[in-house]
Amino acid sequence: MVQNISVIGSGIMGRGIAYNCAIYGYNVTLHDLDKSALANAQHSIETLALESLEKGYITRVQKNLLFENVHYINNLETAVIHADLVIEAIIEKMDEKIDLFRKLDSICPEKTILATNTSSLSPTEIAAQTARPDQVIAMHFFNPVHKMKLIEIIRGLETSDETVQIIKKVASNIQKESIEVTEFPGFVTSRMNVLIGNEAMNMLMEGVASAEDIDKAVKLGLNHPMGPLELGDLVGLDTRLRTLEYLHKTLGEKYRPSPLLVKYVKAGRLGRKSGHGIYEYNKEVRT
Ligand code: NAD
């Protein structure tokens, strides 16, 4: 049974996953290599809890659970020592994920399930670096985690049925719907979503319409809740670019990253998290 969840990486996704697991009663440790990222995550998690309580989205009991049950830990061994489930949410780079999963495999208890929140990479390749490939799986959350209902569950080649069942149960305990996906680059959602976002960047580059009008067209004409350019800024343009680069390599030409996206990332225009992406943001914005 899962009681203790360790989340590795306290960026946009890690902090959201930690928040969501804690308000539904899990004991959570949140780890990051970067102490300032961890402090920033604590501030944003606690601010979100207070705002959500005020708006009636969570109860006082849930707010208290969150303040009591999320532990912010800079040391990896300490963060995972009691973990029943580890959810990895670090940078979208295979070599960094492999390095982390090798470490996790050597320091976590034998029972621990290791999940990755990758947007596109292969859980089979990650699992193969460990001595427990049957207990490795991808659990793909969506941004912002506290609002988005879905988790894509992707089984690697060796993932056991028991691991899948345990992860489905955790997903339903934290009030998410889940779908089971057979591993393929980009799964279901990323594969479609990055194409729309990339096409929007190409249209912006070609001068087809302004950023505001491209987003407005997709919201009002296609009934998407967010425009693809504002969504790119929310996801992080660097994260979006890494996913496209991987899908370009694995699925071919239609995923070639827009030159404008590449240019923005080179300039450090990463979206909301850097204060400037396709749009400009107040530096305080870091949700
Ligand atoms: P982010 O850049 O906001 O945060 C990553 C965090 O991981 C940073 O705080 C960094 O310091 C930390 N980190 C990096 N290497 C580490 C390591 N070895 N050990 C501990 N901490 C480490 O990234 P993000 O947007 O939260 O994305 C994280 C993962 O989630 C990626 O795999 C991404 O593809 C996936 N994802 C992102 C989104 C999204 O909308 N941003 C949605 C679904 C999935």
XYZ file of C-alpha atoms and ligand atoms in Angstrom:
331
model
C 0.000 0.000 0.000
C 1.280 3.467 -0.845
C 1.469 5.927 2.060
C 4.762 7.742 1.503
C 5.381 9.495 -1.805
C 8.683 11.188 -2.675
C 8.659 13.713 -5.497
C 12.020 14.491 -7.108
C 12.356 17.904 -8.768
C 10.404 20.829 -7.301
C 9.801 22.817 -10.506
C 6.464 23.502 -12.164
C 5.347 19.861 -12.103
C 7.031 18.519 -8.962
C 5.447 21.157 -6.734
C 2.022 20.532 -8.286
C 2.304 16.760 -7.811
C 3.429 17.216 -4.190
C 0.482 19.564 -3.512
C -2.038 17.209 -5.064
C -0.775 14.103 -3.251
C -0.648 15.887 0.125
C -4.188 17.294 0.057
C -5.504 13.758 -0.448
C -3.647 12.442 2.599
C -0.315 11.124 1.348
C 2.822 11.795 3.330
C 5.038 13.625 0.825
C 8.714 14.504 0.630
C 9.727 16.989 -2.048
C 13.368 17.004 -3.121
C 15.398 19.261 -5.397
C 19.138 19.632 -5.973
C 18.653 23.377 -5.951
C 17.877 24.768 -2.475
C 16.372 27.980 -3.850
C 14.014 25.996 -6.113
C 12.872 24.049 -3.062
C 12.258 27.217 -1.035
C 10.388 28.724 -3.979
C 8.299 25.531 -4.255
C 7.363 25.660 -0.559
C 6.266 29.271 -0.939
C 4.179 28.528 -4.032
C 2.608 25.347 -2.561
C 1.611 27.095 0.669
C 0.322 30.169 -1.180
C -1.788 27.959 -3.438
C -3.190 26.119 -0.401
C -4.197 29.360 1.320
C -5.795 30.759 -1.841
C -7.601 27.475 -2.511
C -8.948 27.410 1.055
C -10.168 30.984 0.725
C -11.942 30.167 -2.544
C -13.454 26.999 -1.066
C -11.610 24.618 -3.422
C -10.073 22.708 -0.491
C -11.174 22.217 3.101
C -9.365 23.410 6.226
C -8.500 19.758 6.945
C -6.825 19.485 3.522
C -4.929 22.733 4.068
C -3.670 21.419 7.401
C -2.673 18.099 5.807
C -0.659 20.025 3.282
C 1.197 22.125 5.840
C 1.899 19.066 8.015
C 2.562 16.403 5.400
C 4.897 17.960 2.850
C 8.555 17.789 3.867
C 11.082 19.770 1.837
C 14.363 17.844 1.750
C 17.560 18.745 -0.049
C 19.292 15.384 0.550
C 18.197 12.654 -1.885
C 18.844 9.653 0.415
C 16.819 11.204 3.251
C 14.050 12.180 0.826
C 13.453 8.622 -0.425
C 14.389 6.404 2.516
C 10.739 5.662 3.444
C 9.228 5.988 -0.040
C 6.602 3.527 -1.249
C 6.440 5.495 -4.486
C 8.911 7.944 -6.039
C 7.629 10.317 -8.727
C 10.448 11.883 -10.738
C 9.852 15.358 -12.219
C 13.326 16.603 -13.142
C 14.546 18.031 -16.437
C 13.376 16.277 -19.638
C 16.798 14.825 -20.546
C 17.315 11.079 -20.781
C 20.903 11.052 -19.470
C 19.881 13.000 -16.340
C 16.861 10.758 -15.731
C 18.990 7.625 -16.165
C 21.567 8.940 -13.739
C 18.845 9.663 -11.162
C 17.050 6.302 -11.576
C 20.342 4.414 -11.100
C 20.831 6.290 -7.818
C 17.204 5.752 -6.772
C 17.449 2.034 -7.490
C 20.470 1.748 -5.217
C 19.091 3.795 -2.292
C 15.321 3.122 -2.231
C 13.781 0.207 -0.349
C 13.145 -2.888 -2.493
C 9.372 -2.363 -2.424
C 9.572 1.189 -3.855
C 7.876 1.859 -7.190
C 9.776 4.334 -9.381
C 7.614 6.530 -11.626
C 8.672 9.172 -14.139
C 6.576 12.188 -15.104
C 8.336 12.416 -18.478
C 6.342 14.082 -21.278
C 7.656 11.796 -23.986
C 10.679 9.665 -23.077
C 10.745 5.872 -22.832
C 9.986 4.345 -19.420
C 11.406 1.060 -20.791
C 14.781 2.709 -21.386
C 14.714 4.243 -17.891
C 13.605 0.955 -16.294
C 16.421 -0.957 -17.989
C 18.929 1.013 -15.896
C 17.488 -0.437 -12.711
C 17.334 -3.884 -11.128
C 13.544 -3.499 -10.754
C 12.145 -2.863 -14.287
C 8.834 -4.449 -13.223
C 8.416 -1.599 -10.687
C 9.172 1.268 -13.093
C 6.378 3.141 -14.889
C 5.521 6.560 -16.354
C 2.890 8.662 -14.634
C 2.279 11.683 -16.868
C 0.560 14.514 -15.009
C -0.696 17.729 -16.622
C -0.083 21.370 -15.849
C -1.411 22.886 -13.592
C -1.621 19.603 -11.676
C -4.236 20.759 -9.154
C -6.669 21.621 -11.986
C -6.016 19.000 -14.669
C -8.004 15.786 -14.312
C -5.890 13.309 -16.296
C -2.883 11.106 -15.626
C -1.522 9.084 -18.554
C -0.132 5.807 -17.220
C 2.490 4.359 -19.528
C 3.767 0.889 -18.944
C 7.279 -0.007 -20.006
C 8.000 -3.382 -21.578
C 8.666 -5.057 -18.205
C 6.217 -3.117 -15.983
C 4.158 -5.593 -13.927
C 0.365 -5.652 -13.738
C 0.686 -5.153 -9.989
C 2.633 -1.908 -10.504
C -0.002 -0.657 -12.968
C -2.801 -1.462 -10.517
C -1.050 0.314 -7.629
C -0.514 3.425 -9.765
C -4.154 3.423 -10.954
C -5.231 3.311 -7.306
C -2.969 6.244 -6.370
C -4.355 8.191 -9.353
C -7.929 7.611 -8.246
C -7.079 8.422 -4.599
C -5.811 11.848 -5.675
C -9.028 12.357 -7.665
C -7.550 11.950 -11.149
C -8.866 10.030 -14.109
C -6.277 7.797 -15.717
C -5.753 6.166 -19.075
C -3.376 3.319 -19.838
C -1.056 3.874 -22.789
C 1.222 1.418 -24.535
C 4.650 2.986 -24.692
C 5.313 4.973 -27.870
C 7.208 8.300 -28.136
C 5.029 11.203 -26.978
C 2.281 8.886 -25.645
C -1.197 10.223 -26.596
C -1.265 13.810 -25.396
C 2.263 15.180 -25.917
C 2.369 13.770 -29.425
C -0.682 15.816 -30.422
C -0.173 18.845 -28.237
C 3.359 19.726 -29.333
C 2.280 19.664 -32.993
C -0.394 22.311 -32.348
C 2.032 24.419 -30.292
C 4.779 24.117 -32.889
C 2.432 25.072 -35.729
C 1.335 28.136 -33.738
C 5.004 29.170 -33.355
C 5.538 28.735 -37.100
C 2.458 30.895 -37.817
C 3.794 33.573 -35.496
C 7.162 33.429 -37.291
C 5.454 33.671 -40.702
C 3.407 36.698 -39.586
C 0.079 34.927 -40.184
C -1.460 36.664 -37.140
C -0.384 38.173 -33.822
C 0.219 35.896 -30.816
C -2.972 37.206 -29.194
C -5.035 36.508 -32.321
C -3.593 32.997 -32.828
C -4.526 32.164 -29.228
C -7.953 33.807 -29.604
C -8.627 31.831 -32.808
C -7.889 28.512 -31.140
C -9.889 29.363 -27.998
C -12.979 30.766 -29.673
C -12.861 28.913 -32.998
C -11.719 25.485 -31.808
C -13.005 25.689 -28.240
C -9.680 24.965 -26.529
C -9.557 26.348 -22.967
C -6.156 27.956 -23.614
C -4.387 29.185 -26.732
C -1.347 27.137 -27.856
C 1.061 30.039 -27.335
C -0.074 30.849 -23.793
C 0.023 27.112 -23.080
C 3.620 26.978 -24.361
C 4.541 29.740 -21.909
C 2.836 27.836 -19.080
C 4.585 24.542 -19.904
C 7.983 26.232 -20.386
C 9.407 26.760 -23.881
C 12.611 24.871 -22.972
C 10.592 21.823 -21.875
C 8.455 22.087 -25.019
C 11.590 22.283 -27.204
C 13.156 19.190 -25.579
C 9.980 17.192 -26.227
C 9.906 18.310 -29.862
C 13.594 17.460 -30.326
C 12.981 13.951 -28.999
C 9.885 13.421 -31.157
C 11.704 14.819 -34.195
C 14.427 12.224 -33.605
C 12.021 9.334 -33.000
C 8.931 10.119 -35.123
C 10.345 12.231 -37.942
C 10.144 15.447 -39.879
C 6.711 16.720 -38.834
C 8.106 17.321 -35.326
C 11.002 19.589 -36.463
C 11.052 22.393 -33.841
C 10.014 25.818 -35.118
C 13.099 28.051 -35.606
C 11.303 30.747 -33.608
C 10.949 28.389 -30.629
C 14.659 27.543 -30.828
C 15.521 31.268 -30.957
C 13.364 32.113 -27.923
C 14.943 29.358 -25.836
C 18.447 30.495 -26.852
C 17.506 34.010 -25.692
C 16.359 32.669 -22.301
C 12.711 33.438 -23.076
C 11.338 30.304 -21.408
C 7.787 31.434 -20.615
C 6.163 32.213 -17.286
C 8.981 30.726 -15.264
C 11.519 33.235 -16.630
C 9.054 36.142 -16.747
C 9.177 36.346 -20.542
C 8.291 33.882 -23.291
C 5.887 34.575 -26.122
C 4.230 37.015 -23.722
C 5.720 39.102 -20.902
C 4.853 38.360 -17.253
C 5.307 39.941 -13.923
C 8.422 38.287 -12.368
C 6.261 37.238 -9.403
C 4.257 34.890 -11.610
C 5.546 31.354 -10.953
C 2.603 29.018 -10.608
P 11.162 22.613 -14.302
O 12.309 23.085 -15.125
O 10.102 23.577 -13.884
O 11.712 21.915 -12.936
C 12.688 20.921 -12.909
C 13.276 20.905 -11.487
O 14.089 19.733 -11.358
C 14.179 22.117 -11.183
O 13.760 22.708 -9.973
C 15.579 21.511 -11.058
O 16.387 22.169 -10.082
C 15.267 20.092 -10.620
N 16.286 19.104 -10.959
C 16.957 18.967 -12.121
N 17.770 17.882 -12.055
C 17.585 17.337 -10.819
C 18.099 16.186 -10.168
N 18.994 15.375 -10.764
N 17.694 15.916 -8.901
C 16.790 16.731 -8.286
N 16.247 17.821 -8.860
C 16.646 18.118 -10.115
O 10.558 21.369 -15.113
P 9.012 20.888 -15.207
O 8.304 21.717 -16.204
O 8.467 20.736 -13.827
O 9.206 19.438 -15.882
C 9.635 18.323 -15.125
C 9.302 17.049 -15.880
O 7.878 16.974 -16.070
C 9.919 16.948 -17.281
O 10.231 15.606 -17.551
C 8.791 17.456 -18.167
O 8.892 16.988 -19.496
C 7.582 16.854 -17.454
N 6.297 17.528 -17.702
C 6.232 18.898 -17.770
C 4.994 19.514 -17.976
C 4.874 21.012 -18.028
O 3.793 21.508 -18.387
N 5.897 21.776 -17.647
C 3.828 18.728 -18.094
C 3.929 17.334 -17.991
C 5.171 16.743 -17.798
